Amino acid sequence: MLDLYWAGFHKLTFVEALQKPIYWYAILLLLILVLCFVVLRKLRRELIVVFADEEGNVQITPNALHEIVKKSCDQITGVNSPTTEIKRKGKFFRLNIKIQIKKDCNIKETRKALQNIIESTMIENLSFTNFQGLDIIIKGFHD
């Protein structure tokens, strides 16, 4: 099946090595391992530090931050389908919130209300020390 040439494999030239199937399998295995490493790294969710003191750290998952934003958007009429992107800069983070709004909605008032709700929840209630604010992106309109 496989012609293994263990005794003198290190003496093969590059062209000779490419003619041996075992080297193709080794290259394929290496590519699969690299791909798996990239996928696992991409899927890994890192915790975000809420605050740290003498007694330890308090951390939050990105999913919990998405929940906070969704529940905050549910409190404001005219705002639907929020999606959240977390932008990190060192130990600080900022939120990009993409929303759909009603076409007759006052954008300035909606932005101010959403900003007040999220900031009061995160800073006053949950004691976030590394939250730098939020940016709102309108991704569409709904009826």
PDB file of C-alpha atoms in Angstrom:
ATOM      1  CA  MET A   1       0.000   0.000   0.000  1.00  0.00           C
ATOM      2  CA  LEU A   2       2.468   2.628   1.096  1.00  0.00           C
ATOM      3  CA  ASP A   3       6.039   2.287   0.051  1.00  0.00           C
ATOM      4  CA  LEU A   4       7.860   3.291   3.201  1.00  0.00           C
ATOM      5  CA  TYR A   5      11.476   4.195   2.782  1.00  0.00           C
ATOM      6  CA  TRP A   6      12.565   4.758   6.384  1.00  0.00           C
ATOM      7  CA  ALA A   7      16.248   3.911   6.042  1.00  0.00           C
ATOM      8  CA  GLY A   8      17.181   6.701   3.652  1.00  0.00           C
ATOM      9  CA  PHE A   9      14.300   9.141   3.675  1.00  0.00           C
ATOM     10  CA  HIS A  10      16.572  11.990   4.735  1.00  0.00           C
ATOM     11  CA  LYS A  11      18.729  11.472   1.620  1.00  0.00           C
ATOM     12  CA  LEU A  12      15.835  11.986  -0.824  1.00  0.00           C
ATOM     13  CA  THR A  13      15.729  15.088  -2.974  1.00  0.00           C
ATOM     14  CA  PHE A  14      12.644  17.250  -2.987  1.00  0.00           C
ATOM     15  CA  VAL A  15      11.458  15.840  -6.326  1.00  0.00           C
ATOM     16  CA  GLU A  16      11.986  12.259  -5.161  1.00  0.00           C
ATOM     17  CA  ALA A  17      10.136  12.964  -1.919  1.00  0.00           C
ATOM     18  CA  LEU A  18       7.155  14.371  -3.830  1.00  0.00           C
ATOM     19  CA  GLN A  19       6.878  11.070  -5.687  1.00  0.00           C
ATOM     20  CA  LYS A  20       6.394   9.162  -2.413  1.00  0.00           C
ATOM     21  CA  PRO A  21       2.753   9.155  -1.203  1.00  0.00           C
ATOM     22  CA  ILE A  22       3.741   9.127   2.473  1.00  0.00           C
ATOM     23  CA  TYR A  23       5.053  12.679   2.166  1.00  0.00           C
ATOM     24  CA  TRP A  24       1.789  13.849   0.589  1.00  0.00           C
ATOM     25  CA  TYR A  25      -0.108  12.302   3.490  1.00  0.00           C
ATOM     26  CA  ALA A  26       2.195  14.032   5.968  1.00  0.00           C
ATOM     27  CA  ILE A  27       1.645  17.401   4.249  1.00  0.00           C
ATOM     28  CA  LEU A  28      -2.110  16.809   4.187  1.00  0.00           C
ATOM     29  CA  LEU A  29      -2.103  15.901   7.875  1.00  0.00           C
ATOM     30  CA  LEU A  30      -0.134  19.045   8.692  1.00  0.00           C
ATOM     31  CA  LEU A  31      -2.621  21.219   6.778  1.00  0.00           C
ATOM     32  CA  ILE A  32      -5.563  19.584   8.563  1.00  0.00           C
ATOM     33  CA  LEU A  33      -3.940  20.189  11.954  1.00  0.00           C
ATOM     34  CA  VAL A  34      -3.282  23.850  11.115  1.00  0.00           C
ATOM     35  CA  LEU A  35      -6.873  24.259   9.923  1.00  0.00           C
ATOM     36  CA  CYS A  36      -8.207  22.686  13.131  1.00  0.00           C
ATOM     37  CA  PHE A  37      -6.024  24.997  15.209  1.00  0.00           C
ATOM     38  CA  VAL A  38      -7.328  28.061  13.338  1.00  0.00           C
ATOM     39  CA  VAL A  39     -10.959  26.971  13.727  1.00  0.00           C
ATOM     40  CA  LEU A  40     -10.564  26.241  17.442  1.00  0.00           C
ATOM     41  CA  ARG A  41      -8.887  29.598  17.993  1.00  0.00           C
ATOM     42  CA  LYS A  42     -11.662  31.368  16.092  1.00  0.00           C
ATOM     43  CA  LEU A  43     -14.405  29.658  18.100  1.00  0.00           C
ATOM     44  CA  ARG A  44     -12.796  30.342  21.459  1.00  0.00           C
ATOM     45  CA  ARG A  45     -14.704  32.905  23.480  1.00  0.00           C
ATOM     46  CA  GLU A  46     -12.590  35.031  25.730  1.00  0.00           C
ATOM     47  CA  LEU A  47     -13.881  36.417  28.966  1.00  0.00           C
ATOM     48  CA  ILE A  48     -14.000  40.160  29.488  1.00  0.00           C
ATOM     49  CA  VAL A  49     -12.866  41.523  32.838  1.00  0.00           C
ATOM     50  CA  VAL A  50     -15.601  43.606  34.478  1.00  0.00           C
ATOM     51  CA  PHE A  51     -13.420  44.779  37.322  1.00  0.00           C
ATOM     52  CA  ALA A  52     -10.570  43.580  39.461  1.00  0.00           C
ATOM     53  CA  ASP A  53      -9.812  44.264  43.112  1.00  0.00           C
ATOM     54  CA  GLU A  54      -7.877  42.731  45.985  1.00  0.00           C
ATOM     55  CA  GLU A  55     -10.357  39.897  46.321  1.00  0.00           C
ATOM     56  CA  GLY A  56     -10.159  38.788  42.671  1.00  0.00           C
ATOM     57  CA  ASN A  57     -11.543  39.363  39.193  1.00  0.00           C
ATOM     58  CA  VAL A  58     -15.100  39.499  37.948  1.00  0.00           C
ATOM     59  CA  GLN A  59     -15.446  38.462  34.316  1.00  0.00           C
ATOM     60  CA  ILE A  60     -18.307  38.289  31.824  1.00  0.00           C
ATOM     61  CA  THR A  61     -18.797  36.282  28.657  1.00  0.00           C
ATOM     62  CA  PRO A  62     -19.479  37.961  25.308  1.00  0.00           C
ATOM     63  CA  ASN A  63     -22.819  36.138  25.240  1.00  0.00           C
ATOM     64  CA  ALA A  64     -23.862  37.846  28.484  1.00  0.00           C
ATOM     65  CA  LEU A  65     -22.944  41.236  26.985  1.00  0.00           C
ATOM     66  CA  HIS A  66     -25.102  40.438  23.969  1.00  0.00           C
ATOM     67  CA  GLU A  67     -27.960  39.646  26.365  1.00  0.00           C
ATOM     68  CA  ILE A  68     -27.558  42.981  28.156  1.00  0.00           C
ATOM     69  CA  VAL A  69     -27.761  44.832  24.839  1.00  0.00           C
ATOM     70  CA  LYS A  70     -30.781  42.824  23.655  1.00  0.00           C
ATOM     71  CA  LYS A  71     -32.713  43.413  26.864  1.00  0.00           C
ATOM     72  CA  SER A  72     -31.817  47.102  26.765  1.00  0.00           C
ATOM     73  CA  CYS A  73     -33.063  47.374  23.179  1.00  0.00           C
ATOM     74  CA  ASP A  74     -36.306  45.614  24.147  1.00  0.00           C
ATOM     75  CA  GLN A  75     -37.042  48.488  26.557  1.00  0.00           C
ATOM     76  CA  ILE A  76     -37.031  51.046  23.730  1.00  0.00           C
ATOM     77  CA  THR A  77     -39.941  51.103  21.313  1.00  0.00           C
ATOM     78  CA  GLY A  78     -38.925  51.171  17.683  1.00  0.00           C
ATOM     79  CA  VAL A  79     -35.657  49.268  18.101  1.00  0.00           C
ATOM     80  CA  ASN A  80     -35.423  45.698  16.812  1.00  0.00           C
ATOM     81  CA  SER A  81     -32.885  43.001  15.930  1.00  0.00           C
ATOM     82  CA  PRO A  82     -29.830  44.166  17.855  1.00  0.00           C
ATOM     83  CA  THR A  83     -26.507  42.514  17.150  1.00  0.00           C
ATOM     84  CA  THR A  84     -23.413  43.337  19.146  1.00  0.00           C
ATOM     85  CA  GLU A  85     -19.750  43.380  18.240  1.00  0.00           C
ATOM     86  CA  ILE A  86     -17.154  43.790  20.963  1.00  0.00           C
ATOM     87  CA  LYS A  87     -14.117  45.892  20.074  1.00  0.00           C
ATOM     88  CA  ARG A  88     -11.151  45.480  22.414  1.00  0.00           C
ATOM     89  CA  LYS A  89      -8.305  47.905  22.851  1.00  0.00           C
ATOM     90  CA  GLY A  90      -5.939  46.690  25.527  1.00  0.00           C
ATOM     91  CA  LYS A  91      -7.934  46.044  28.680  1.00  0.00           C
ATOM     92  CA  PHE A  92     -10.730  48.391  27.592  1.00  0.00           C
ATOM     93  CA  PHE A  93     -13.614  47.504  25.301  1.00  0.00           C
ATOM     94  CA  ARG A  94     -16.276  49.282  23.268  1.00  0.00           C
ATOM     95  CA  LEU A  95     -19.537  47.958  21.817  1.00  0.00           C
ATOM     96  CA  ASN A  96     -20.713  48.302  18.228  1.00  0.00           C
ATOM     97  CA  ILE A  97     -24.475  47.800  18.252  1.00  0.00           C
ATOM     98  CA  LYS A  98     -26.284  47.204  14.972  1.00  0.00           C
ATOM     99  CA  ILE A  99     -30.036  47.781  15.129  1.00  0.00           C
ATOM    100  CA  GLN A 100     -33.109  48.049  12.981  1.00  0.00           C
ATOM    101  CA  ILE A 101     -35.384  51.000  13.728  1.00  0.00           C
ATOM    102  CA  LYS A 102     -38.808  52.194  12.683  1.00  0.00           C
ATOM    103  CA  LYS A 103     -38.659  54.586   9.781  1.00  0.00           C
ATOM    104  CA  ASP A 104     -40.491  57.307  11.740  1.00  0.00           C
ATOM    105  CA  CYS A 105     -38.141  56.969  14.727  1.00  0.00           C
ATOM    106  CA  ASN A 106     -36.113  59.944  15.992  1.00  0.00           C
ATOM    107  CA  ILE A 107     -32.570  58.641  15.740  1.00  0.00           C
ATOM    108  CA  LYS A 108     -31.011  61.112  18.177  1.00  0.00           C
ATOM    109  CA  GLU A 109     -33.519  60.328  20.930  1.00  0.00           C
ATOM    110  CA  THR A 110     -33.258  56.589  20.310  1.00  0.00           C
ATOM    111  CA  ARG A 111     -29.468  56.684  20.435  1.00  0.00           C
ATOM    112  CA  LYS A 112     -29.490  58.738  23.636  1.00  0.00           C
ATOM    113  CA  ALA A 113     -32.043  56.435  25.296  1.00  0.00           C
ATOM    114  CA  LEU A 114     -30.147  53.292  24.303  1.00  0.00           C
ATOM    115  CA  GLN A 115     -26.847  54.789  25.412  1.00  0.00           C
ATOM    116  CA  ASN A 116     -28.293  55.827  28.793  1.00  0.00           C
ATOM    117  CA  ILE A 117     -29.840  52.410  29.440  1.00  0.00           C
ATOM    118  CA  ILE A 118     -26.740  50.419  28.510  1.00  0.00           C
ATOM    119  CA  GLU A 119     -24.285  52.708  30.287  1.00  0.00           C
ATOM    120  CA  SER A 120     -26.372  52.824  33.461  1.00  0.00           C
ATOM    121  CA  THR A 121     -26.681  49.033  33.419  1.00  0.00           C
ATOM    122  CA  MET A 122     -23.010  48.396  32.783  1.00  0.00           C
ATOM    123  CA  ILE A 123     -21.369  51.155  34.810  1.00  0.00           C
ATOM    124  CA  GLU A 124     -23.754  51.879  37.678  1.00  0.00           C
ATOM    125  CA  ASN A 125     -25.355  48.473  38.236  1.00  0.00           C
ATOM    126  CA  LEU A 126     -22.599  46.048  37.182  1.00  0.00           C
ATOM    127  CA  SER A 127     -19.594  48.267  38.097  1.00  0.00           C
ATOM    128  CA  PHE A 128     -17.743  47.943  34.780  1.00  0.00           C
ATOM    129  CA  THR A 129     -14.461  49.859  35.004  1.00  0.00           C
ATOM    130  CA  ASN A 130     -13.155  49.223  31.481  1.00  0.00           C
ATOM    131  CA  PHE A 131     -16.226  50.101  29.360  1.00  0.00           C
ATOM    132  CA  GLN A 132     -15.524  52.970  26.962  1.00  0.00           C
ATOM    133  CA  GLY A 133     -18.953  53.423  25.411  1.00  0.00           C
ATOM    134  CA  LEU A 134     -20.908  52.283  22.413  1.00  0.00           C
ATOM    135  CA  ASP A 135     -21.387  53.044  18.754  1.00  0.00           C
ATOM    136  CA  ILE A 136     -24.707  52.499  17.016  1.00  0.00           C
ATOM    137  CA  ILE A 137     -25.028  51.327  13.433  1.00  0.00           C
ATOM    138  CA  ILE A 138     -28.418  51.317  11.757  1.00  0.00           C
ATOM    139  CA  LYS A 139     -28.598  48.164   9.654  1.00  0.00           C
ATOM    140  CA  GLY A 140     -32.135  48.597   8.408  1.00  0.00           C
ATOM    141  CA  PHE A 141     -35.683  49.800   8.931  1.00  0.00           C
ATOM    142  CA  HIS A 142     -38.826  47.918   9.846  1.00  0.00           C
ATOM    143  CA  ASP A 143     -42.544  48.655  10.032  1.00  0.00           C
TER     144      ASP A 143
END
